[in-house]
Amino acid sequence: MAAMRRMRVSLLVLLCVSCQKGQGLRSAPLKMVSGSHVSRGRAVVGGLGGLALLAGFPWTAAAGTPRITAKVQLDLSVVKDFQATAKEPVRLVLGLYGNEAPEATSRTTKLATEASYDELDEEYSRPTFEGTIFLRNLDGVIEMGTVKGISEDVDDKGDAVLLYRKKRFYAVPAEPERNSLKHDRAGLLTRSRYASDPAFGISMEASAARDEDGLVFGEVIDELSTPGWLEKLRSIPVYSDGSMEPEGSIADEVFRAQRKFFRGVAKAAKDTRAEDRQGLLLRRVTVTGCKVLDGNAAKLSLAE
């Protein structure tokens, strides 16, 4: 009996190894639970995916990517040419990681609620992403500009708060939100952990430079968004005032030093041309609509 059991286990191992080397099959990490003992193994996913059961072990799938807890639709208008004569609509569906980034998720859903526009005051009835512009592409991330009408203030307790049309609508947390998620691919939603403004960015590529002070809080759901959305945004030309000389060369260092000097002089003279335009998008990208797709839209009270 013992010999047959050993033969059975040996055969199972041999089949698993053979399948992993074969074509058309893949292996996935699984967690093996037997009584009070927990260990890790691998089971073949494919035609022989049930082989693990032959050995008499119960298996459960290991944890995967962050779970999406809410979805937000963002409609964009992208100018296609320099003369701004043609515009292209691009729809993005954002999946938010409410477990890993509850604060950022809350901010995003609050401003993704639909708002009516007051023609007389030329303002929206509540703070919204609608009308906001994506301004720059820096470090592989397209960044949203400041949401119109929002300002920061300090309340009577000394806590930072956000105001909309001079009315408080959001209390800024004292401690910045953190998680261990990395900017390791395109299509991730990211924001500065230290920024109070609810604006955010979308990664166009992996960007390790953002890991230090950036917070990943969601992703663009590719299959629900406009086909080719990533290339449409990634291909937008940007402004660059960099040197044409090889990076690190003496000529490049001289150029950078001169640029820094003249910018300093211009800023001292309050010359608006001293504004840093590096990475500015040369095609206008505007949010034309937004709404929460699942769950209840965040309720927002504009209290005095």
PDB file of C-alpha atoms in Angstrom:
ATOM      1  CA  MET A   1       0.000   0.000   0.000  1.00  0.00           C
ATOM      2  CA  ALA A   2       2.820   2.398   0.924  1.00  0.00           C
ATOM      3  CA  ALA A   3       4.597   1.613  -2.340  1.00  0.00           C
ATOM      4  CA  MET A   4       1.452   2.382  -4.341  1.00  0.00           C
ATOM      5  CA  ARG A   5       0.980   5.665  -2.464  1.00  0.00           C
ATOM      6  CA  ARG A   6       4.569   6.692  -3.265  1.00  0.00           C
ATOM      7  CA  MET A   7       4.044   5.750  -6.902  1.00  0.00           C
ATOM      8  CA  ARG A   8       0.835   7.808  -7.014  1.00  0.00           C
ATOM      9  CA  VAL A   9       2.541  10.933  -5.603  1.00  0.00           C
ATOM     10  CA  SER A  10       5.537  10.500  -7.926  1.00  0.00           C
ATOM     11  CA  LEU A  11       3.229  10.205 -10.913  1.00  0.00           C
ATOM     12  CA  LEU A  12       1.325  13.344  -9.847  1.00  0.00           C
ATOM     13  CA  VAL A  13       4.541  15.355  -9.521  1.00  0.00           C
ATOM     14  CA  LEU A  14       5.788  14.128 -12.881  1.00  0.00           C
ATOM     15  CA  LEU A  15       2.531  15.086 -14.598  1.00  0.00           C
ATOM     16  CA  CYS A  16       2.533  18.553 -13.026  1.00  0.00           C
ATOM     17  CA  VAL A  17       6.126  19.233 -14.104  1.00  0.00           C
ATOM     18  CA  SER A  18       5.405  17.986 -17.619  1.00  0.00           C
ATOM     19  CA  CYS A  19       2.319  20.157 -17.935  1.00  0.00           C
ATOM     20  CA  GLN A  20       4.134  23.274 -16.767  1.00  0.00           C
ATOM     21  CA  LYS A  21       6.728  22.748 -19.499  1.00  0.00           C
ATOM     22  CA  GLY A  22       4.093  22.097 -22.155  1.00  0.00           C
ATOM     23  CA  GLN A  23       2.324  24.540 -24.423  1.00  0.00           C
ATOM     24  CA  GLY A  24      -1.131  25.980 -23.869  1.00  0.00           C
ATOM     25  CA  LEU A  25      -1.088  25.517 -20.092  1.00  0.00           C
ATOM     26  CA  ARG A  26      -0.054  27.843 -17.328  1.00  0.00           C
ATOM     27  CA  SER A  27       0.566  27.512 -13.608  1.00  0.00           C
ATOM     28  CA  ALA A  28      -0.807  29.707 -10.869  1.00  0.00           C
ATOM     29  CA  PRO A  29       0.242  30.102  -7.239  1.00  0.00           C
ATOM     30  CA  LEU A  30      -2.145  28.388  -4.849  1.00  0.00           C
ATOM     31  CA  LYS A  31      -2.324  28.038  -1.107  1.00  0.00           C
ATOM     32  CA  MET A  32      -2.559  24.492   0.261  1.00  0.00           C
ATOM     33  CA  VAL A  33      -4.420  23.965   3.514  1.00  0.00           C
ATOM     34  CA  SER A  34      -4.229  20.656   5.386  1.00  0.00           C
ATOM     35  CA  GLY A  35      -5.601  20.663   8.923  1.00  0.00           C
ATOM     36  CA  SER A  36      -3.832  23.376  10.868  1.00  0.00           C
ATOM     37  CA  HIS A  37      -0.796  23.368   8.581  1.00  0.00           C
ATOM     38  CA  VAL A  38      -0.589  25.890   5.746  1.00  0.00           C
ATOM     39  CA  SER A  39       2.018  25.682   2.995  1.00  0.00           C
ATOM     40  CA  ARG A  40       2.351  26.915  -0.569  1.00  0.00           C
ATOM     41  CA  GLY A  41       2.421  24.920  -3.761  1.00  0.00           C
ATOM     42  CA  ARG A  42       1.551  25.191  -7.441  1.00  0.00           C
ATOM     43  CA  ALA A  43      -1.296  23.588  -9.306  1.00  0.00           C
ATOM     44  CA  VAL A  44      -1.668  23.353 -13.056  1.00  0.00           C
ATOM     45  CA  VAL A  45      -4.436  25.479 -14.550  1.00  0.00           C
ATOM     46  CA  GLY A  46      -5.750  23.954 -17.739  1.00  0.00           C
ATOM     47  CA  GLY A  47      -6.910  20.559 -18.893  1.00  0.00           C
ATOM     48  CA  LEU A  48      -5.296  18.875 -15.878  1.00  0.00           C
ATOM     49  CA  GLY A  49      -6.323  21.534 -13.368  1.00  0.00           C
ATOM     50  CA  GLY A  50      -8.045  18.914 -11.191  1.00  0.00           C
ATOM     51  CA  LEU A  51      -4.856  16.889 -10.559  1.00  0.00           C
ATOM     52  CA  ALA A  52      -4.376  18.536  -7.168  1.00  0.00           C
ATOM     53  CA  LEU A  53      -7.599  16.978  -5.981  1.00  0.00           C
ATOM     54  CA  LEU A  54      -6.219  13.508  -6.733  1.00  0.00           C
ATOM     55  CA  ALA A  55      -3.695  13.957  -3.979  1.00  0.00           C
ATOM     56  CA  GLY A  56      -6.487  14.607  -1.511  1.00  0.00           C
ATOM     57  CA  PHE A  57      -5.546  18.229  -0.666  1.00  0.00           C
ATOM     58  CA  PRO A  58      -7.978  21.178  -0.513  1.00  0.00           C
ATOM     59  CA  TRP A  59      -6.648  24.279  -2.349  1.00  0.00           C
ATOM     60  CA  THR A  60      -7.605  27.950  -2.207  1.00  0.00           C
ATOM     61  CA  ALA A  61      -6.459  30.721  -4.586  1.00  0.00           C
ATOM     62  CA  ALA A  62      -3.822  33.147  -3.308  1.00  0.00           C
ATOM     63  CA  ALA A  63      -4.492  36.886  -3.079  1.00  0.00           C
ATOM     64  CA  GLY A  64      -4.180  38.773  -6.385  1.00  0.00           C
ATOM     65  CA  THR A  65      -4.397  42.380  -7.482  1.00  0.00           C
ATOM     66  CA  PRO A  66      -6.241  45.029  -5.426  1.00  0.00           C
ATOM     67  CA  ARG A  67     -10.012  44.690  -5.520  1.00  0.00           C
ATOM     68  CA  ILE A  68     -11.999  47.420  -7.279  1.00  0.00           C
ATOM     69  CA  THR A  69     -14.666  48.723  -4.916  1.00  0.00           C
ATOM     70  CA  ALA A  70     -16.139  51.522  -7.028  1.00  0.00           C
ATOM     71  CA  LYS A  71     -16.171  52.660 -10.651  1.00  0.00           C
ATOM     72  CA  VAL A  72     -16.166  56.200 -11.998  1.00  0.00           C
ATOM     73  CA  GLN A  73     -16.810  57.289 -15.586  1.00  0.00           C
ATOM     74  CA  LEU A  74     -14.707  60.160 -16.898  1.00  0.00           C
ATOM     75  CA  ASP A  75     -15.526  61.633 -20.311  1.00  0.00           C
ATOM     76  CA  LEU A  76     -12.723  63.572 -21.995  1.00  0.00           C
ATOM     77  CA  SER A  77     -12.481  65.841 -25.006  1.00  0.00           C
ATOM     78  CA  VAL A  78      -9.049  65.686 -26.692  1.00  0.00           C
ATOM     79  CA  VAL A  79      -8.064  68.322 -29.235  1.00  0.00           C
ATOM     80  CA  LYS A  80      -6.544  66.508 -32.216  1.00  0.00           C
ATOM     81  CA  ASP A  81      -4.687  69.281 -34.050  1.00  0.00           C
ATOM     82  CA  PHE A  82      -2.788  72.463 -33.320  1.00  0.00           C
ATOM     83  CA  GLN A  83      -5.573  74.661 -34.709  1.00  0.00           C
ATOM     84  CA  ALA A  84      -8.093  73.003 -32.317  1.00  0.00           C
ATOM     85  CA  THR A  85     -10.491  72.449 -35.201  1.00  0.00           C
ATOM     86  CA  ALA A  86     -11.161  68.797 -34.354  1.00  0.00           C
ATOM     87  CA  LYS A  87     -11.866  67.153 -31.015  1.00  0.00           C
ATOM     88  CA  GLU A  88     -12.006  63.482 -30.132  1.00  0.00           C
ATOM     89  CA  PRO A  89     -14.125  62.055 -27.302  1.00  0.00           C
ATOM     90  CA  VAL A  90     -12.378  59.570 -25.012  1.00  0.00           C
ATOM     91  CA  ARG A  91     -14.221  57.719 -22.257  1.00  0.00           C
ATOM     92  CA  LEU A  92     -12.333  56.307 -19.287  1.00  0.00           C
ATOM     93  CA  VAL A  93     -13.806  54.005 -16.654  1.00  0.00           C
ATOM     94  CA  LEU A  94     -11.791  54.239 -13.454  1.00  0.00           C
ATOM     95  CA  GLY A  95     -11.664  51.384 -10.969  1.00  0.00           C
ATOM     96  CA  LEU A  96     -10.944  52.585  -7.427  1.00  0.00           C
ATOM     97  CA  TYR A  97      -9.089  50.593  -4.758  1.00  0.00           C
ATOM     98  CA  GLY A  98     -11.278  51.399  -1.759  1.00  0.00           C
ATOM     99  CA  ASN A  99      -9.499  48.960   0.558  1.00  0.00           C
ATOM    100  CA  GLU A 100      -5.954  50.124  -0.200  1.00  0.00           C
ATOM    101  CA  ALA A 101      -6.786  53.829  -0.549  1.00  0.00           C
ATOM    102  CA  PRO A 102     -10.117  54.662   1.140  1.00  0.00           C
ATOM    103  CA  GLU A 103      -9.352  58.385   1.483  1.00  0.00           C
ATOM    104  CA  ALA A 104      -8.410  58.882  -2.184  1.00  0.00           C
ATOM    105  CA  THR A 105     -11.403  56.793  -3.231  1.00  0.00           C
ATOM    106  CA  SER A 106     -13.714  58.981  -1.151  1.00  0.00           C
ATOM    107  CA  ARG A 107     -12.300  62.190  -2.642  1.00  0.00           C
ATOM    108  CA  THR A 108     -12.643  60.888  -6.172  1.00  0.00           C
ATOM    109  CA  THR A 109     -16.242  59.721  -5.822  1.00  0.00           C
ATOM    110  CA  LYS A 110     -17.238  63.001  -4.163  1.00  0.00           C
ATOM    111  CA  LEU A 111     -16.042  65.011  -7.155  1.00  0.00           C
ATOM    112  CA  ALA A 112     -17.310  62.519  -9.727  1.00  0.00           C
ATOM    113  CA  THR A 113     -20.918  63.281  -8.835  1.00  0.00           C
ATOM    114  CA  GLU A 114     -22.868  65.062 -11.545  1.00  0.00           C
ATOM    115  CA  ALA A 115     -23.414  68.785 -10.934  1.00  0.00           C
ATOM    116  CA  SER A 116     -25.652  71.375 -12.526  1.00  0.00           C
ATOM    117  CA  TYR A 117     -24.083  74.470 -14.085  1.00  0.00           C
ATOM    118  CA  ASP A 118     -25.199  77.929 -12.978  1.00  0.00           C
ATOM    119  CA  GLU A 119     -25.143  80.086 -16.112  1.00  0.00           C
ATOM    120  CA  LEU A 120     -25.563  83.301 -14.110  1.00  0.00           C
ATOM    121  CA  ASP A 121     -22.663  82.671 -11.717  1.00  0.00           C
ATOM    122  CA  GLU A 122     -20.725  80.635 -14.307  1.00  0.00           C
ATOM    123  CA  GLU A 123     -20.054  78.003 -11.659  1.00  0.00           C
ATOM    124  CA  TYR A 124     -21.176  74.467 -10.873  1.00  0.00           C
ATOM    125  CA  SER A 125     -23.620  73.775  -8.050  1.00  0.00           C
ATOM    126  CA  ARG A 126     -21.024  71.592  -6.336  1.00  0.00           C
ATOM    127  CA  PRO A 127     -17.331  70.739  -6.808  1.00  0.00           C
ATOM    128  CA  THR A 128     -16.833  68.439  -9.770  1.00  0.00           C
ATOM    129  CA  PHE A 129     -14.130  67.145 -12.085  1.00  0.00           C
ATOM    130  CA  GLU A 130     -16.216  68.388 -15.009  1.00  0.00           C
ATOM    131  CA  GLY A 131     -14.474  71.297 -16.717  1.00  0.00           C
ATOM    132  CA  THR A 132     -11.060  70.358 -15.277  1.00  0.00           C
ATOM    133  CA  ILE A 133      -8.094  70.148 -17.661  1.00  0.00           C
ATOM    134  CA  PHE A 134      -5.255  67.651 -17.793  1.00  0.00           C
ATOM    135  CA  LEU A 135      -2.179  69.862 -18.038  1.00  0.00           C
ATOM    136  CA  ARG A 136       1.116  67.973 -18.047  1.00  0.00           C
ATOM    137  CA  ASN A 137       2.888  64.727 -18.778  1.00  0.00           C
ATOM    138  CA  LEU A 138       5.697  64.398 -16.227  1.00  0.00           C
ATOM    139  CA  ASP A 139       7.565  61.230 -15.240  1.00  0.00           C
ATOM    140  CA  GLY A 140       5.238  59.233 -17.473  1.00  0.00           C
ATOM    141  CA  VAL A 141       2.085  60.518 -15.722  1.00  0.00           C
ATOM    142  CA  ILE A 142      -0.572  62.795 -17.267  1.00  0.00           C
ATOM    143  CA  GLU A 143      -1.579  65.171 -14.465  1.00  0.00           C
ATOM    144  CA  MET A 144      -4.883  66.902 -13.883  1.00  0.00           C
ATOM    145  CA  GLY A 145      -4.860  70.607 -13.101  1.00  0.00           C
ATOM    146  CA  THR A 146      -6.522  72.232 -10.091  1.00  0.00           C
ATOM    147  CA  VAL A 147     -10.245  71.599  -9.800  1.00  0.00           C
ATOM    148  CA  LYS A 148     -12.036  74.884 -10.473  1.00  0.00           C
ATOM    149  CA  GLY A 149     -13.459  76.710  -7.486  1.00  0.00           C
ATOM    150  CA  ILE A 150     -11.591  74.759  -4.819  1.00  0.00           C
ATOM    151  CA  SER A 151      -9.365  76.470  -2.274  1.00  0.00           C
ATOM    152  CA  GLU A 152      -7.673  75.417   0.949  1.00  0.00           C
ATOM    153  CA  ASP A 153      -8.201  77.006   4.348  1.00  0.00           C
ATOM    154  CA  VAL A 154      -7.742  76.286   8.062  1.00  0.00           C
ATOM    155  CA  ASP A 155     -10.715  75.913  10.405  1.00  0.00           C
ATOM    156  CA  ASP A 156     -11.048  77.144  14.006  1.00  0.00           C
ATOM    157  CA  LYS A 157      -9.328  74.000  15.283  1.00  0.00           C
ATOM    158  CA  GLY A 158      -6.317  74.549  13.087  1.00  0.00           C
ATOM    159  CA  ASP A 159      -7.188  71.667  10.736  1.00  0.00           C
ATOM    160  CA  ALA A 160      -6.847  71.996   6.972  1.00  0.00           C
ATOM    161  CA  VAL A 161     -10.116  72.006   5.042  1.00  0.00           C
ATOM    162  CA  LEU A 162     -11.100  72.390   1.407  1.00  0.00           C
ATOM    163  CA  LEU A 163     -13.584  75.073   0.417  1.00  0.00           C
ATOM    164  CA  TYR A 164     -15.825  75.369  -2.620  1.00  0.00           C
ATOM    165  CA  ARG A 165     -17.288  78.809  -3.292  1.00  0.00           C
ATOM    166  CA  LYS A 166     -16.121  79.740   0.218  1.00  0.00           C
ATOM    167  CA  LYS A 167     -18.081  76.881   1.807  1.00  0.00           C
ATOM    168  CA  ARG A 168     -16.427  73.970   3.549  1.00  0.00           C
ATOM    169  CA  PHE A 169     -16.952  70.626   1.876  1.00  0.00           C
ATOM    170  CA  TYR A 170     -14.017  68.417   2.854  1.00  0.00           C
ATOM    171  CA  ALA A 171     -11.691  67.978   5.845  1.00  0.00           C
ATOM    172  CA  VAL A 172      -8.089  67.216   4.862  1.00  0.00           C
ATOM    173  CA  PRO A 173      -6.678  64.277   6.889  1.00  0.00           C
ATOM    174  CA  ALA A 174      -3.845  65.171   9.243  1.00  0.00           C
ATOM    175  CA  GLU A 175      -1.776  62.174   8.141  1.00  0.00           C
ATOM    176  CA  PRO A 176      -1.082  61.425   4.450  1.00  0.00           C
ATOM    177  CA  GLU A 177      -2.546  58.199   3.126  1.00  0.00           C
ATOM    178  CA  ARG A 178      -0.072  55.413   2.306  1.00  0.00           C
ATOM    179  CA  ASN A 179       0.001  51.925   0.819  1.00  0.00           C
ATOM    180  CA  SER A 180       2.588  49.608  -0.689  1.00  0.00           C
ATOM    181  CA  LEU A 181       1.318  49.726  -4.288  1.00  0.00           C
ATOM    182  CA  LYS A 182       3.916  50.634  -6.918  1.00  0.00           C
ATOM    183  CA  HIS A 183       3.709  52.642 -10.125  1.00  0.00           C
ATOM    184  CA  ASP A 184       4.724  49.562 -12.081  1.00  0.00           C
ATOM    185  CA  ARG A 185       2.568  49.807 -15.212  1.00  0.00           C
ATOM    186  CA  ALA A 186       0.489  52.071 -17.404  1.00  0.00           C
ATOM    187  CA  GLY A 187      -3.116  52.908 -16.589  1.00  0.00           C
ATOM    188  CA  LEU A 188      -2.754  53.468 -12.836  1.00  0.00           C
ATOM    189  CA  LEU A 189      -4.431  56.323 -10.968  1.00  0.00           C
ATOM    190  CA  THR A 190      -2.029  58.262  -8.790  1.00  0.00           C
ATOM    191  CA  ARG A 191      -1.954  61.373  -6.652  1.00  0.00           C
ATOM    192  CA  SER A 192       0.564  63.059  -4.377  1.00  0.00           C
ATOM    193  CA  ARG A 193       0.189  61.859  -0.801  1.00  0.00           C
ATOM    194  CA  TYR A 194       0.871  65.385   0.446  1.00  0.00           C
ATOM    195  CA  ALA A 195      -1.498  67.302  -1.838  1.00  0.00           C
ATOM    196  CA  SER A 196      -4.824  68.483  -0.459  1.00  0.00           C
ATOM    197  CA  ASP A 197      -6.338  69.129  -3.883  1.00  0.00           C
ATOM    198  CA  PRO A 198      -8.379  66.145  -5.180  1.00  0.00           C
ATOM    199  CA  ALA A 199      -6.749  66.312  -8.636  1.00  0.00           C
ATOM    200  CA  PHE A 200      -4.933  63.159  -9.780  1.00  0.00           C
ATOM    201  CA  GLY A 201      -2.907  61.698 -12.623  1.00  0.00           C
ATOM    202  CA  ILE A 202      -2.923  58.644 -14.890  1.00  0.00           C
ATOM    203  CA  SER A 203       0.286  56.725 -15.557  1.00  0.00           C
ATOM    204  CA  MET A 204       1.235  56.302 -19.215  1.00  0.00           C
ATOM    205  CA  GLU A 205       4.014  53.853 -18.320  1.00  0.00           C
ATOM    206  CA  ALA A 206       5.778  52.417 -15.282  1.00  0.00           C
ATOM    207  CA  SER A 207       7.138  55.305 -13.194  1.00  0.00           C
ATOM    208  CA  ALA A 208       9.357  54.358 -10.262  1.00  0.00           C
ATOM    209  CA  ALA A 209      10.038  58.086  -9.712  1.00  0.00           C
ATOM    210  CA  ARG A 210       6.480  58.409  -8.389  1.00  0.00           C
ATOM    211  CA  ASP A 211       6.808  55.693  -5.752  1.00  0.00           C
ATOM    212  CA  GLU A 212       8.450  57.988  -3.214  1.00  0.00           C
ATOM    213  CA  ASP A 213       5.578  60.437  -2.664  1.00  0.00           C
ATOM    214  CA  GLY A 214       2.822  59.155  -4.952  1.00  0.00           C
ATOM    215  CA  LEU A 215      -0.205  57.082  -3.946  1.00  0.00           C
ATOM    216  CA  VAL A 216      -1.663  54.489  -6.323  1.00  0.00           C
ATOM    217  CA  PHE A 217      -5.415  54.362  -5.668  1.00  0.00           C
ATOM    218  CA  GLY A 218      -6.946  52.767  -8.748  1.00  0.00           C
ATOM    219  CA  GLU A 219      -6.661  51.913 -12.432  1.00  0.00           C
ATOM    220  CA  VAL A 220      -8.249  52.581 -15.786  1.00  0.00           C
ATOM    221  CA  ILE A 221     -10.386  49.553 -16.675  1.00  0.00           C
ATOM    222  CA  ASP A 222      -9.196  48.938 -20.204  1.00  0.00           C
ATOM    223  CA  GLU A 223     -12.060  46.758 -21.431  1.00  0.00           C
ATOM    224  CA  LEU A 224     -14.677  49.343 -20.361  1.00  0.00           C
ATOM    225  CA  SER A 225     -12.852  52.392 -21.743  1.00  0.00           C
ATOM    226  CA  THR A 226     -12.480  53.764 -25.279  1.00  0.00           C
ATOM    227  CA  PRO A 227     -10.351  51.337 -27.342  1.00  0.00           C
ATOM    228  CA  GLY A 228      -6.818  52.693 -27.729  1.00  0.00           C
ATOM    229  CA  TRP A 229      -7.308  55.304 -24.988  1.00  0.00           C
ATOM    230  CA  LEU A 230      -3.761  54.863 -23.697  1.00  0.00           C
ATOM    231  CA  GLU A 231      -2.093  55.565 -27.027  1.00  0.00           C
ATOM    232  CA  LYS A 232      -4.437  58.501 -27.675  1.00  0.00           C
ATOM    233  CA  LEU A 233      -3.264  60.170 -24.451  1.00  0.00           C
ATOM    234  CA  ARG A 234       0.342  59.017 -24.560  1.00  0.00           C
ATOM    235  CA  SER A 235       0.854  60.381 -28.068  1.00  0.00           C
ATOM    236  CA  ILE A 236      -0.146  63.964 -27.173  1.00  0.00           C
ATOM    237  CA  PRO A 237       2.922  66.170 -27.809  1.00  0.00           C
ATOM    238  CA  VAL A 238       4.397  68.049 -24.862  1.00  0.00           C
ATOM    239  CA  TYR A 239       6.421  71.203 -24.402  1.00  0.00           C
ATOM    240  CA  SER A 240      10.115  70.747 -23.623  1.00  0.00           C
ATOM    241  CA  ASP A 241      12.726  73.363 -22.840  1.00  0.00           C
ATOM    242  CA  GLY A 242      15.488  70.836 -22.323  1.00  0.00           C
ATOM    243  CA  SER A 243      18.960  70.958 -23.787  1.00  0.00           C
ATOM    244  CA  MET A 244      19.727  69.347 -27.149  1.00  0.00           C
ATOM    245  CA  GLU A 245      23.144  68.352 -25.822  1.00  0.00           C
ATOM    246  CA  PRO A 246      23.894  64.896 -24.355  1.00  0.00           C
ATOM    247  CA  GLU A 247      22.694  64.661 -20.747  1.00  0.00           C
ATOM    248  CA  GLY A 248      25.557  65.108 -18.294  1.00  0.00           C
ATOM    249  CA  SER A 249      27.857  66.792 -20.810  1.00  0.00           C
ATOM    250  CA  ILE A 250      29.557  70.134 -20.077  1.00  0.00           C
ATOM    251  CA  ALA A 251      27.380  71.877 -22.676  1.00  0.00           C
ATOM    252  CA  ASP A 252      24.251  70.427 -21.058  1.00  0.00           C
ATOM    253  CA  GLU A 253      25.340  71.592 -17.594  1.00  0.00           C
ATOM    254  CA  VAL A 254      26.030  75.114 -18.925  1.00  0.00           C
ATOM    255  CA  PHE A 255      22.578  75.212 -20.545  1.00  0.00           C
ATOM    256  CA  ARG A 256      20.852  74.125 -17.321  1.00  0.00           C
ATOM    257  CA  ALA A 257      22.772  76.673 -15.242  1.00  0.00           C
ATOM    258  CA  GLN A 258      21.865  79.505 -17.635  1.00  0.00           C
ATOM    259  CA  ARG A 259      18.218  78.475 -17.708  1.00  0.00           C
ATOM    260  CA  LYS A 260      18.068  78.405 -13.911  1.00  0.00           C
ATOM    261  CA  PHE A 261      19.686  81.851 -13.683  1.00  0.00           C
ATOM    262  CA  PHE A 262      17.387  83.548 -16.182  1.00  0.00           C
ATOM    263  CA  ARG A 263      14.278  81.942 -14.643  1.00  0.00           C
ATOM    264  CA  GLY A 264      15.330  83.275 -11.255  1.00  0.00           C
ATOM    265  CA  VAL A 265      15.774  86.793 -12.622  1.00  0.00           C
ATOM    266  CA  ALA A 266      12.412  86.648 -14.423  1.00  0.00           C
ATOM    267  CA  LYS A 267      10.580  85.401 -11.336  1.00  0.00           C
ATOM    268  CA  ALA A 268      12.130  88.180  -9.231  1.00  0.00           C
ATOM    269  CA  ALA A 269      10.771  90.649 -11.782  1.00  0.00           C
ATOM    270  CA  LYS A 270       7.362  88.888 -11.673  1.00  0.00           C
ATOM    271  CA  ASP A 271       7.606  88.016 -15.349  1.00  0.00           C
ATOM    272  CA  THR A 272       4.944  85.366 -16.097  1.00  0.00           C
ATOM    273  CA  ARG A 273       7.158  83.962 -18.848  1.00  0.00           C
ATOM    274  CA  ALA A 274       9.286  82.448 -16.085  1.00  0.00           C
ATOM    275  CA  GLU A 275       6.600  79.836 -15.440  1.00  0.00           C
ATOM    276  CA  ASP A 276       7.893  76.285 -15.697  1.00  0.00           C
ATOM    277  CA  ARG A 277       6.251  74.864 -18.825  1.00  0.00           C
ATOM    278  CA  GLN A 278       8.137  71.567 -18.894  1.00  0.00           C
ATOM    279  CA  GLY A 279       5.823  68.696 -19.834  1.00  0.00           C
ATOM    280  CA  LEU A 280       2.824  70.885 -20.667  1.00  0.00           C
ATOM    281  CA  LEU A 281       0.430  69.134 -23.037  1.00  0.00           C
ATOM    282  CA  LEU A 282       0.278  70.853 -26.437  1.00  0.00           C
ATOM    283  CA  ARG A 283      -3.261  69.582 -27.018  1.00  0.00           C
ATOM    284  CA  ARG A 284      -6.120  70.502 -24.695  1.00  0.00           C
ATOM    285  CA  VAL A 285      -7.601  67.594 -22.709  1.00  0.00           C
ATOM    286  CA  THR A 286     -10.791  68.572 -20.855  1.00  0.00           C
ATOM    287  CA  VAL A 287     -13.119  66.576 -18.602  1.00  0.00           C
ATOM    288  CA  THR A 288     -16.571  67.019 -20.156  1.00  0.00           C
ATOM    289  CA  GLY A 289     -18.508  64.702 -17.855  1.00  0.00           C
ATOM    290  CA  CYS A 290     -18.171  62.392 -14.866  1.00  0.00           C
ATOM    291  CA  LYS A 291     -20.309  60.127 -12.703  1.00  0.00           C
ATOM    292  CA  VAL A 292     -20.115  57.258 -10.245  1.00  0.00           C
ATOM    293  CA  LEU A 293     -21.134  54.017 -11.959  1.00  0.00           C
ATOM    294  CA  ASP A 294     -21.701  51.626  -9.076  1.00  0.00           C
ATOM    295  CA  GLY A 295     -22.616  52.011  -5.439  1.00  0.00           C
ATOM    296  CA  ASN A 296     -24.305  55.083  -4.092  1.00  0.00           C
ATOM    297  CA  ALA A 297     -22.854  58.394  -5.219  1.00  0.00           C
ATOM    298  CA  ALA A 298     -21.107  60.092  -2.332  1.00  0.00           C
ATOM    299  CA  LYS A 299     -23.392  62.545  -0.596  1.00  0.00           C
ATOM    300  CA  LEU A 300     -21.932  65.998  -0.362  1.00  0.00           C
ATOM    301  CA  SER A 301     -23.240  68.670   1.963  1.00  0.00           C
ATOM    302  CA  LEU A 302     -22.117  72.243   1.434  1.00  0.00           C
ATOM    303  CA  ALA A 303     -22.518  73.374   5.017  1.00  0.00           C
ATOM    304  CA  GLU A 304     -21.732  76.882   6.117  1.00  0.00           C
TER     305      GLU A 304
END
